[in-house]
PDB file of N, CA and C in Angstrom:
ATOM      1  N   UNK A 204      38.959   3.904 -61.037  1.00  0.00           N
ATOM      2  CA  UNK A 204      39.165   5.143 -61.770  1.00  0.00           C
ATOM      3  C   UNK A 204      38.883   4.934 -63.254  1.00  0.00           C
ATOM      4  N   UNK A 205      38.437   6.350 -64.165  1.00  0.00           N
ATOM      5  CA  UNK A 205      38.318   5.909 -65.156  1.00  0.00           C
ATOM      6  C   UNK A 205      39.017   5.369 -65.853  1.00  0.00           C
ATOM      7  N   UNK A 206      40.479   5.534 -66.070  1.00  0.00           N
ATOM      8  CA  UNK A 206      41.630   5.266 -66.774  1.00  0.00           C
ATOM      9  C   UNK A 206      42.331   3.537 -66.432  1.00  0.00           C
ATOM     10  N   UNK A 207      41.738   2.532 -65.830  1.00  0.00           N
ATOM     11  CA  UNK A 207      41.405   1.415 -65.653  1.00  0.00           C
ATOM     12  C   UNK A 207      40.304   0.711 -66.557  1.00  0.00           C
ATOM     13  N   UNK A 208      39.687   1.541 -66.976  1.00  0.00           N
ATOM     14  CA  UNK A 208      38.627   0.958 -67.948  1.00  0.00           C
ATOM     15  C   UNK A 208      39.115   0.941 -69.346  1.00  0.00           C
ATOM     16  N   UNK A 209      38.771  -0.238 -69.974  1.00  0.00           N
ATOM     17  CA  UNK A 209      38.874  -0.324 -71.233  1.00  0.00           C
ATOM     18  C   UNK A 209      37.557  -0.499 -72.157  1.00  0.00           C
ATOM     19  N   UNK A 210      38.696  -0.366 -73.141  1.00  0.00           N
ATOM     20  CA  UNK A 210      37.594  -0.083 -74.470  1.00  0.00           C
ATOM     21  C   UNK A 210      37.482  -1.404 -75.340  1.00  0.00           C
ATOM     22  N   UNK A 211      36.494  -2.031 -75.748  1.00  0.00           N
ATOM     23  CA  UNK A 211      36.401  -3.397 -76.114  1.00  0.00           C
ATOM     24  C   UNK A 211      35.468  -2.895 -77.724  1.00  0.00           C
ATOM     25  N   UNK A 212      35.960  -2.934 -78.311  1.00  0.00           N
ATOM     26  CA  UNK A 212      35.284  -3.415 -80.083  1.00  0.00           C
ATOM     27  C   UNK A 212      35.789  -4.636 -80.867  1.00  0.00           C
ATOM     28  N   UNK A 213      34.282  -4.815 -81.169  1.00  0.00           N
ATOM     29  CA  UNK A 213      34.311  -6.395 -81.759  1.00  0.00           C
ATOM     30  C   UNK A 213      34.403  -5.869 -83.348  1.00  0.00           C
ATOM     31  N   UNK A 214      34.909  -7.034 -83.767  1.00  0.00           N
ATOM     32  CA  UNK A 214      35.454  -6.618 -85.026  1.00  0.00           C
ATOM     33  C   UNK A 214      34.238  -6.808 -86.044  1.00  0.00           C
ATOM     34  N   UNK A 215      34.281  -6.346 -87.250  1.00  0.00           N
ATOM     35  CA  UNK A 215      33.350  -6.341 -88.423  1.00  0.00           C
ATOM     36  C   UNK A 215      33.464  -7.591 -88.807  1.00  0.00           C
ATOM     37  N   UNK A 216      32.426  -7.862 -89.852  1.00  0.00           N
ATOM     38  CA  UNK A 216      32.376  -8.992 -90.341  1.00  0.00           C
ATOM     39  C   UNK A 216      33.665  -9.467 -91.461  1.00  0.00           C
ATOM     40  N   UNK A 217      33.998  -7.968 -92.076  1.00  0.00           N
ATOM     41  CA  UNK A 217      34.839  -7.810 -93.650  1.00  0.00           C
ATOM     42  C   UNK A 217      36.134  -7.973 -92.383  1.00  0.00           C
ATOM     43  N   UNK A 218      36.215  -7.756 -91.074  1.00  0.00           N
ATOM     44  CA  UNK A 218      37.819  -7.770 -90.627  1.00  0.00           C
ATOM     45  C   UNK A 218      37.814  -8.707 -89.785  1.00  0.00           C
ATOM     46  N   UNK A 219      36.892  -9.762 -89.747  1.00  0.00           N
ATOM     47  CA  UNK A 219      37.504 -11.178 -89.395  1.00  0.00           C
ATOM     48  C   UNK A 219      37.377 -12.035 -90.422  1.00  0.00           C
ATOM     49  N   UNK A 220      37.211 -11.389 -92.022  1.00  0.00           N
ATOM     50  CA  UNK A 220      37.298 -12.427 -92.975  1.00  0.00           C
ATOM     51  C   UNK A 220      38.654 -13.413 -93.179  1.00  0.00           C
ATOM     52  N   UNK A 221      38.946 -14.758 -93.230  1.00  0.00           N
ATOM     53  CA  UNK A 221      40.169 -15.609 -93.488  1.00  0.00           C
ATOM     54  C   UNK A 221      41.400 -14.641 -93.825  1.00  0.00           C
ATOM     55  N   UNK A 222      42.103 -14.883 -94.199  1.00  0.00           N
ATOM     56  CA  UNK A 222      43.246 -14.797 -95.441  1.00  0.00           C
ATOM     57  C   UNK A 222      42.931 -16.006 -96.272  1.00  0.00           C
ATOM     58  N   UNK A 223      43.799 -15.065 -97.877  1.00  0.00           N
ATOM     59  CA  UNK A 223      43.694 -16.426 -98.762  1.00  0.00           C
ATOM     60  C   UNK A 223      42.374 -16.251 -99.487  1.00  0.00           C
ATOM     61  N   UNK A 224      41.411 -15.069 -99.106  1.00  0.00           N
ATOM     62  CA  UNK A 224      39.995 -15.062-100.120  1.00  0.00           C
ATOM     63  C   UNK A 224      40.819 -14.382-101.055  1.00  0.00           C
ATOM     64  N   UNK A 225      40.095 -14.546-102.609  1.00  0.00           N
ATOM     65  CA  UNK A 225      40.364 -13.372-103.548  1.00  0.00           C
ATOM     66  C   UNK A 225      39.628 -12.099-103.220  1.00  0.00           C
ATOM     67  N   UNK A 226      40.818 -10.710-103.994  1.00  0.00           N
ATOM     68  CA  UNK A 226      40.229  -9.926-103.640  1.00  0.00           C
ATOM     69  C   UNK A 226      38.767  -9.321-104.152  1.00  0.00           C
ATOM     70  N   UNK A 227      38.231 -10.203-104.885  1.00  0.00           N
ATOM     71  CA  UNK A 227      36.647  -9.854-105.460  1.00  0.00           C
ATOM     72  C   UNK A 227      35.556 -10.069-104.320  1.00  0.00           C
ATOM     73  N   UNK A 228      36.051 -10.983-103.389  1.00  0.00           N
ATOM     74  CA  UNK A 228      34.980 -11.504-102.354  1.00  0.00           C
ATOM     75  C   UNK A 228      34.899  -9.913-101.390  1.00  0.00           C
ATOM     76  N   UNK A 229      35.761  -9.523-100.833  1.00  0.00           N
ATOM     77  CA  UNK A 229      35.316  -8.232-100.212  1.00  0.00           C
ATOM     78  C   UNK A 229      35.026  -7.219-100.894  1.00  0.00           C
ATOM     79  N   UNK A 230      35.832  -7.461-102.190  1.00  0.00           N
ATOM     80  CA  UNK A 230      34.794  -5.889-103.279  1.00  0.00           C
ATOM     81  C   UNK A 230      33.342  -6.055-103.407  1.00  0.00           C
ATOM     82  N   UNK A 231      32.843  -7.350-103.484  1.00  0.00           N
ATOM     83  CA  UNK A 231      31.667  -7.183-104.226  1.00  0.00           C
ATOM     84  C   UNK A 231      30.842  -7.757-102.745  1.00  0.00           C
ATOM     85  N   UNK A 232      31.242  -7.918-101.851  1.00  0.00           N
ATOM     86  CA  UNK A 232      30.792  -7.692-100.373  1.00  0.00           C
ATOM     87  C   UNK A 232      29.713  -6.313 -99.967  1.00  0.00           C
ATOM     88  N   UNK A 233      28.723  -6.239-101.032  1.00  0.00           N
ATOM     89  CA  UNK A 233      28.332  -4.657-100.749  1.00  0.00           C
ATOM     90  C   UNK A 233      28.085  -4.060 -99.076  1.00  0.00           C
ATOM     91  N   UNK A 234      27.206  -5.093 -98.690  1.00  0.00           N
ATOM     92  CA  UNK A 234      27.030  -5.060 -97.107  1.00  0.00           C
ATOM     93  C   UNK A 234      27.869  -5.072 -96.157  1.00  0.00           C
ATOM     94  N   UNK A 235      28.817  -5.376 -96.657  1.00  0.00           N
ATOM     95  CA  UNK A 235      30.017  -5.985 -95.237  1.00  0.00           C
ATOM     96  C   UNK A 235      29.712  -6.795 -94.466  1.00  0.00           C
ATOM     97  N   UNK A 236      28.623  -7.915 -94.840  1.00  0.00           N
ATOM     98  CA  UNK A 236      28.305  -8.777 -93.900  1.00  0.00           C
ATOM     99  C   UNK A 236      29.363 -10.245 -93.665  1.00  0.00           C
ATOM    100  N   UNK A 237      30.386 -10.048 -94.770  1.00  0.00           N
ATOM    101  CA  UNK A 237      31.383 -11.110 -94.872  1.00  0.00           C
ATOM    102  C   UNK A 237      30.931 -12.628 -95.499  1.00  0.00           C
ATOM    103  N   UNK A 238      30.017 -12.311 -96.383  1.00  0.00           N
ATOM    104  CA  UNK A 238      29.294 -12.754 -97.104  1.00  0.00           C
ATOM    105  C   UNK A 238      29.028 -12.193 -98.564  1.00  0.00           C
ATOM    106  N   UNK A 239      28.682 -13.013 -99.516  1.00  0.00           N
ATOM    107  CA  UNK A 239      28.439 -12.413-100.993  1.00  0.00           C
ATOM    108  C   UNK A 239      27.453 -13.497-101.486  1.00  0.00           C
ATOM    109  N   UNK A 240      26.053 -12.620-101.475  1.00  0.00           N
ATOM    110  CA  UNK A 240      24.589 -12.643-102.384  1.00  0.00           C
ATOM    111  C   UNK A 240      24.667 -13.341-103.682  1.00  0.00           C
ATOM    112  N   UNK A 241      23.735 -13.450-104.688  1.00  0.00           N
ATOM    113  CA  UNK A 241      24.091 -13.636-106.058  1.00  0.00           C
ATOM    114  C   UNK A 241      23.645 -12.454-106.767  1.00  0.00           C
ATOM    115  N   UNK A 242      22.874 -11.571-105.691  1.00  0.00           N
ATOM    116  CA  UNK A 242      22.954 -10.077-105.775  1.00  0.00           C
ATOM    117  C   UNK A 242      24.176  -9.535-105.583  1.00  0.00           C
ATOM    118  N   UNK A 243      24.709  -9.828-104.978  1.00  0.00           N
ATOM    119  CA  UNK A 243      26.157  -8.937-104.818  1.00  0.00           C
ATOM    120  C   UNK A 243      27.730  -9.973-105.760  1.00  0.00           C
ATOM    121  N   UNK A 244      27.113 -10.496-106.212  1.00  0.00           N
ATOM    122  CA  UNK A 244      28.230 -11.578-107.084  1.00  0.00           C
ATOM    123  C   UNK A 244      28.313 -10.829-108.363  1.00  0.00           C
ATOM    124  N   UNK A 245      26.916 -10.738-109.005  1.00  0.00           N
ATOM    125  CA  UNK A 245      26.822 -10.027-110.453  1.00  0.00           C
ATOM    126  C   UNK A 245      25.665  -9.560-110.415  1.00  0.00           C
ATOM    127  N   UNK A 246      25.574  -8.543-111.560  1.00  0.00           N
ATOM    128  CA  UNK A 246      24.308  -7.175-111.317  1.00  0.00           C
ATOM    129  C   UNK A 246      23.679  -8.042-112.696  1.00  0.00           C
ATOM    130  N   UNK A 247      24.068  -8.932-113.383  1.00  0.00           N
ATOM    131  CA  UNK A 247      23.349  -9.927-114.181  1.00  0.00           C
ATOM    132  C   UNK A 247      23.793 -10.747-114.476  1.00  0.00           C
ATOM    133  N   UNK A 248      22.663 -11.627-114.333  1.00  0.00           N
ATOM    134  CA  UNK A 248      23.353 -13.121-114.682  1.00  0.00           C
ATOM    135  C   UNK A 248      22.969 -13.908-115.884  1.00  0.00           C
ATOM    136  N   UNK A 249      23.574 -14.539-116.489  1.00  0.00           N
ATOM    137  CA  UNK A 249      23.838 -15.649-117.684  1.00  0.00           C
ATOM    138  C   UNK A 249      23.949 -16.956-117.225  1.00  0.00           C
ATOM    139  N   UNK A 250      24.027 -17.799-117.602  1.00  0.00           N
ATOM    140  CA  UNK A 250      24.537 -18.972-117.921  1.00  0.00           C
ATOM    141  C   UNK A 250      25.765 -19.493-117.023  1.00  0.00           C
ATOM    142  N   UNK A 251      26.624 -18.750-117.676  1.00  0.00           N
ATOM    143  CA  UNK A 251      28.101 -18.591-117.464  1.00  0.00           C
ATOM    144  C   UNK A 251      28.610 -17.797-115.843  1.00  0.00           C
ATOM    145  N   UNK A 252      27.596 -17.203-115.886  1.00  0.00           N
ATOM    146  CA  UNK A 252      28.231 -15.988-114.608  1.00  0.00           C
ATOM    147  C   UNK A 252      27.223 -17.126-113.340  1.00  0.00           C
ATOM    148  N   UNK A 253      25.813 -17.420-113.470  1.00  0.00           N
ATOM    149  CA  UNK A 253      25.027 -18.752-112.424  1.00  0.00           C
ATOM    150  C   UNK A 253      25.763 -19.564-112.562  1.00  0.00           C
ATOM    151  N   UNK A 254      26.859 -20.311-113.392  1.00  0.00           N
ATOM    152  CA  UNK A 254      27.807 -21.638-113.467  1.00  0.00           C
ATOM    153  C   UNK A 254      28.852 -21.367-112.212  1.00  0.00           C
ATOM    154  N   UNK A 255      29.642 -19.967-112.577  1.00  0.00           N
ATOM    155  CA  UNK A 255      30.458 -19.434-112.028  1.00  0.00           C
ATOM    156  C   UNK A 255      30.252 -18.993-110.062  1.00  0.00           C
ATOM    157  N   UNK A 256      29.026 -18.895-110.428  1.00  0.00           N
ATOM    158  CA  UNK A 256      28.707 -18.471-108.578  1.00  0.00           C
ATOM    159  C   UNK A 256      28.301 -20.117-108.282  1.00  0.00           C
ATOM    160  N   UNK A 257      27.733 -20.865-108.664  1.00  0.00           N
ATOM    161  CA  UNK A 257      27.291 -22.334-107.793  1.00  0.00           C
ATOM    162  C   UNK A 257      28.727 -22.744-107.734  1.00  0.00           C
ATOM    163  N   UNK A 258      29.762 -22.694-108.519  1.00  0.00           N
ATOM    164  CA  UNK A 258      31.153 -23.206-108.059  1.00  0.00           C
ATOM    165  C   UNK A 258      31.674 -23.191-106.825  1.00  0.00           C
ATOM    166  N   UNK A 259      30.897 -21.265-106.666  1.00  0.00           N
ATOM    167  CA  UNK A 259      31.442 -21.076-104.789  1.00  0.00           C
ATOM    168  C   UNK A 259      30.618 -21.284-103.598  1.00  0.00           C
ATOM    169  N   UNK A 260      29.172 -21.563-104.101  1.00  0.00           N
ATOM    170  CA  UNK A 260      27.962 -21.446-103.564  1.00  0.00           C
ATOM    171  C   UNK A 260      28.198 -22.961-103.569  1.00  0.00           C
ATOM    172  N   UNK A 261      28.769 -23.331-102.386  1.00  0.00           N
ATOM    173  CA  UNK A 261      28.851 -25.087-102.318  1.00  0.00           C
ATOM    174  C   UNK A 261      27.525 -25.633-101.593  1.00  0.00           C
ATOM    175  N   UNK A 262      26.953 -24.964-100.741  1.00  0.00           N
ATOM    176  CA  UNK A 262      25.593 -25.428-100.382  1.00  0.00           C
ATOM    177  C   UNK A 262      24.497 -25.227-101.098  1.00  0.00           C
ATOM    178  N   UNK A 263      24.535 -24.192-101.968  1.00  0.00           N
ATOM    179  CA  UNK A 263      23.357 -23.940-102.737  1.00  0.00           C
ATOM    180  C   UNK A 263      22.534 -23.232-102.404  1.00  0.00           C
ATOM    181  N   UNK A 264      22.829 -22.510-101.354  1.00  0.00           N
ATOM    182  CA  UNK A 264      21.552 -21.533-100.466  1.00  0.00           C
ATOM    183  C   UNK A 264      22.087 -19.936-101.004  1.00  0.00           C
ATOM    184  N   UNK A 265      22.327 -19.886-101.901  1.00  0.00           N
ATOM    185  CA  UNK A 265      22.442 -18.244-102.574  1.00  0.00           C
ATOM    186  C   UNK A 265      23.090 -17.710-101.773  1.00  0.00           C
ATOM    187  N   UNK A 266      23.845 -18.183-101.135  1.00  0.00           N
ATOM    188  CA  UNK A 266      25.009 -17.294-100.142  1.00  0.00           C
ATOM    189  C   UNK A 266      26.476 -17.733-100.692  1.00  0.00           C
ATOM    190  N   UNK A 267      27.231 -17.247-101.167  1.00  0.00           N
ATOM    191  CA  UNK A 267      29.111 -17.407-100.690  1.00  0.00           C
ATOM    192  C   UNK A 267      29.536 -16.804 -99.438  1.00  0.00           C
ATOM    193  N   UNK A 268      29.860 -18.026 -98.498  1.00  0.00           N
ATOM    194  CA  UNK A 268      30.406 -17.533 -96.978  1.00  0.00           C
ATOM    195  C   UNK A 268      32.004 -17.526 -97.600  1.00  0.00           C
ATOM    196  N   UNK A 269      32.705 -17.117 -96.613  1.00  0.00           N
ATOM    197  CA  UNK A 269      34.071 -17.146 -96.394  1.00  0.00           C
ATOM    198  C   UNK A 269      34.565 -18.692 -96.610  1.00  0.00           C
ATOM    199  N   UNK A 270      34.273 -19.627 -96.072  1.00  0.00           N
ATOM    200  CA  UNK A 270      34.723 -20.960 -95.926  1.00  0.00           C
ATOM    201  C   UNK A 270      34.302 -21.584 -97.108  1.00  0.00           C
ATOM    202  N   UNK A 271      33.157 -21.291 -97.919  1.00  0.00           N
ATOM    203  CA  UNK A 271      32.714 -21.737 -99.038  1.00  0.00           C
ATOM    204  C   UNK A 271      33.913 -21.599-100.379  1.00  0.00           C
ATOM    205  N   UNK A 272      34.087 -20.061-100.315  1.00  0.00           N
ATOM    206  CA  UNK A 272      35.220 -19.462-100.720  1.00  0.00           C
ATOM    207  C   UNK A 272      36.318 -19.955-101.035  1.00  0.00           C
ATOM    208  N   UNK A 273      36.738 -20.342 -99.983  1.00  0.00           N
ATOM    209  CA  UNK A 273      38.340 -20.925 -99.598  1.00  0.00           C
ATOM    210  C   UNK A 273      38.238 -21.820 -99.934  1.00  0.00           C
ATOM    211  N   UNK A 274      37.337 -23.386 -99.888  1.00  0.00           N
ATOM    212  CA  UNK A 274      37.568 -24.202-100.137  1.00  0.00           C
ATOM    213  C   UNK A 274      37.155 -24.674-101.644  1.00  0.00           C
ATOM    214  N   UNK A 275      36.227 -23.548-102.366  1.00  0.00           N
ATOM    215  CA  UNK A 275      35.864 -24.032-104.092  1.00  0.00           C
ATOM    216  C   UNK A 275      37.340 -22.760-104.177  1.00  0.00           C
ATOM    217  N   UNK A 276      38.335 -22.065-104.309  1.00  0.00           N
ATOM    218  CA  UNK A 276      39.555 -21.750-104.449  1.00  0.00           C
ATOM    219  C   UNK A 276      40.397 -22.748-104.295  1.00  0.00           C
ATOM    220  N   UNK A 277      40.983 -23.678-103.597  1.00  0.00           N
ATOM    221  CA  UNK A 277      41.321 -24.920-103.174  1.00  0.00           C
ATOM    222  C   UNK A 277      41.052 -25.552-104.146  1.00  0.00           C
ATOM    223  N   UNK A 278      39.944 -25.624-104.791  1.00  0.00           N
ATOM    224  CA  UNK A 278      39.170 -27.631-105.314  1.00  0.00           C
ATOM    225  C   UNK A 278      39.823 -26.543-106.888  1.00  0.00           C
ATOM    226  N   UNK A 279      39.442 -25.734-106.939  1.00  0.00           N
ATOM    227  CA  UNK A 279      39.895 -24.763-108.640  1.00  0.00           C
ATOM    228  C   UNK A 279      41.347 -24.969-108.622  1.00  0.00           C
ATOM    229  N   UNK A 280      42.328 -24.681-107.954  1.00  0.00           N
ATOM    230  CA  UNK A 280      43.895 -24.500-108.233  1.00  0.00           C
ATOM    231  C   UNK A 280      44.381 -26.456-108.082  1.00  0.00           C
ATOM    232  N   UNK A 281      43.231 -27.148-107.673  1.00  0.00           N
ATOM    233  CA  UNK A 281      43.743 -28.744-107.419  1.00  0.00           C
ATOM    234  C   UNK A 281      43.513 -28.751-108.903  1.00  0.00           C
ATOM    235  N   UNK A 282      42.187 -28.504-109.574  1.00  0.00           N
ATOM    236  CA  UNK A 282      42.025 -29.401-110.941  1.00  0.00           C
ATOM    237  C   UNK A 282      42.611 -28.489-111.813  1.00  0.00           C
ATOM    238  N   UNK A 283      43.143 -26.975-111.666  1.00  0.00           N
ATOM    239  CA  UNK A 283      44.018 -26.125-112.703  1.00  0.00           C
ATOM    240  C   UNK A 283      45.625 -27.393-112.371  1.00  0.00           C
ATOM    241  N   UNK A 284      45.922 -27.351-111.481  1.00  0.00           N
ATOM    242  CA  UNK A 284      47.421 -27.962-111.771  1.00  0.00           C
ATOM    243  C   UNK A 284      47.255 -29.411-112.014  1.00  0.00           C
ATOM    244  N   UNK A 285      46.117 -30.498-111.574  1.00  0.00           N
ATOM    245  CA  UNK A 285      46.141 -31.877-112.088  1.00  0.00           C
ATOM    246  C   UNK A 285      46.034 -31.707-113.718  1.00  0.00           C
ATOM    247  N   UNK A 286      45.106 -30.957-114.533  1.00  0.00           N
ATOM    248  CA  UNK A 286      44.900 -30.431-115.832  1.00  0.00           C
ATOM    249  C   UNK A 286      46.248 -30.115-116.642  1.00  0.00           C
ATOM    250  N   UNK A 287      46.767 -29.287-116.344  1.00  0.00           N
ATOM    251  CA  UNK A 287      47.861 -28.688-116.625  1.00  0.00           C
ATOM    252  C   UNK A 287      49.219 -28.904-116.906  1.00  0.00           C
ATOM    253  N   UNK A 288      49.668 -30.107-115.515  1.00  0.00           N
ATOM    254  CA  UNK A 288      50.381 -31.463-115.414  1.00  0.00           C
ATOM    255  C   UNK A 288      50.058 -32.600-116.896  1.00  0.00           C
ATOM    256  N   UNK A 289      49.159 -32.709-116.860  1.00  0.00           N
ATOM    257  CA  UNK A 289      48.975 -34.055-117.625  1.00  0.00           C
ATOM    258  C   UNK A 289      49.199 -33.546-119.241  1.00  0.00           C
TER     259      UNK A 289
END
């Protein structure tokens, strides 16, 4: 019968992102691919703002994944409190 059948949706990319990203990674997520461009990081770049994205861009392939994310967040709050401490 119909009412035995279910309904199956797979989730988006932005709603199986971690916990624990900042909330800039899904704002500036334009696509929702759960991913962030260096197109979608900043609408221009400097110096300062290309320093700022290779921090999260740990492979170097112009992508920030989720896991990239999390773990240059991680390596930033280790050397803010070893810094800070001393």
């Amino acid at each position: 019968s119909d009412s035995d059948k279910k309904s199956f949706r797979f989730l988006t990319p932005t709603e199986r992102l971690p916990k624990g990203l900042p909330t800039w990674f899904a704002r500036n997520d334009a696509d929702a691919n759960g991913q962030v461009t260096m197109f979608e990081y900043s609408t221009s770049f400097n110096e300062t703002t290309a320093a700022e994205f290779a921090k999260y861009d740990l492979d170097g392939d112009g992508i920030i994944t989720p896991q990239e994310c999390l773990v240059a967040e991680a390596n930033r709050s280790k050397t803010q409190t070893s810094s800070t401490s001393s």
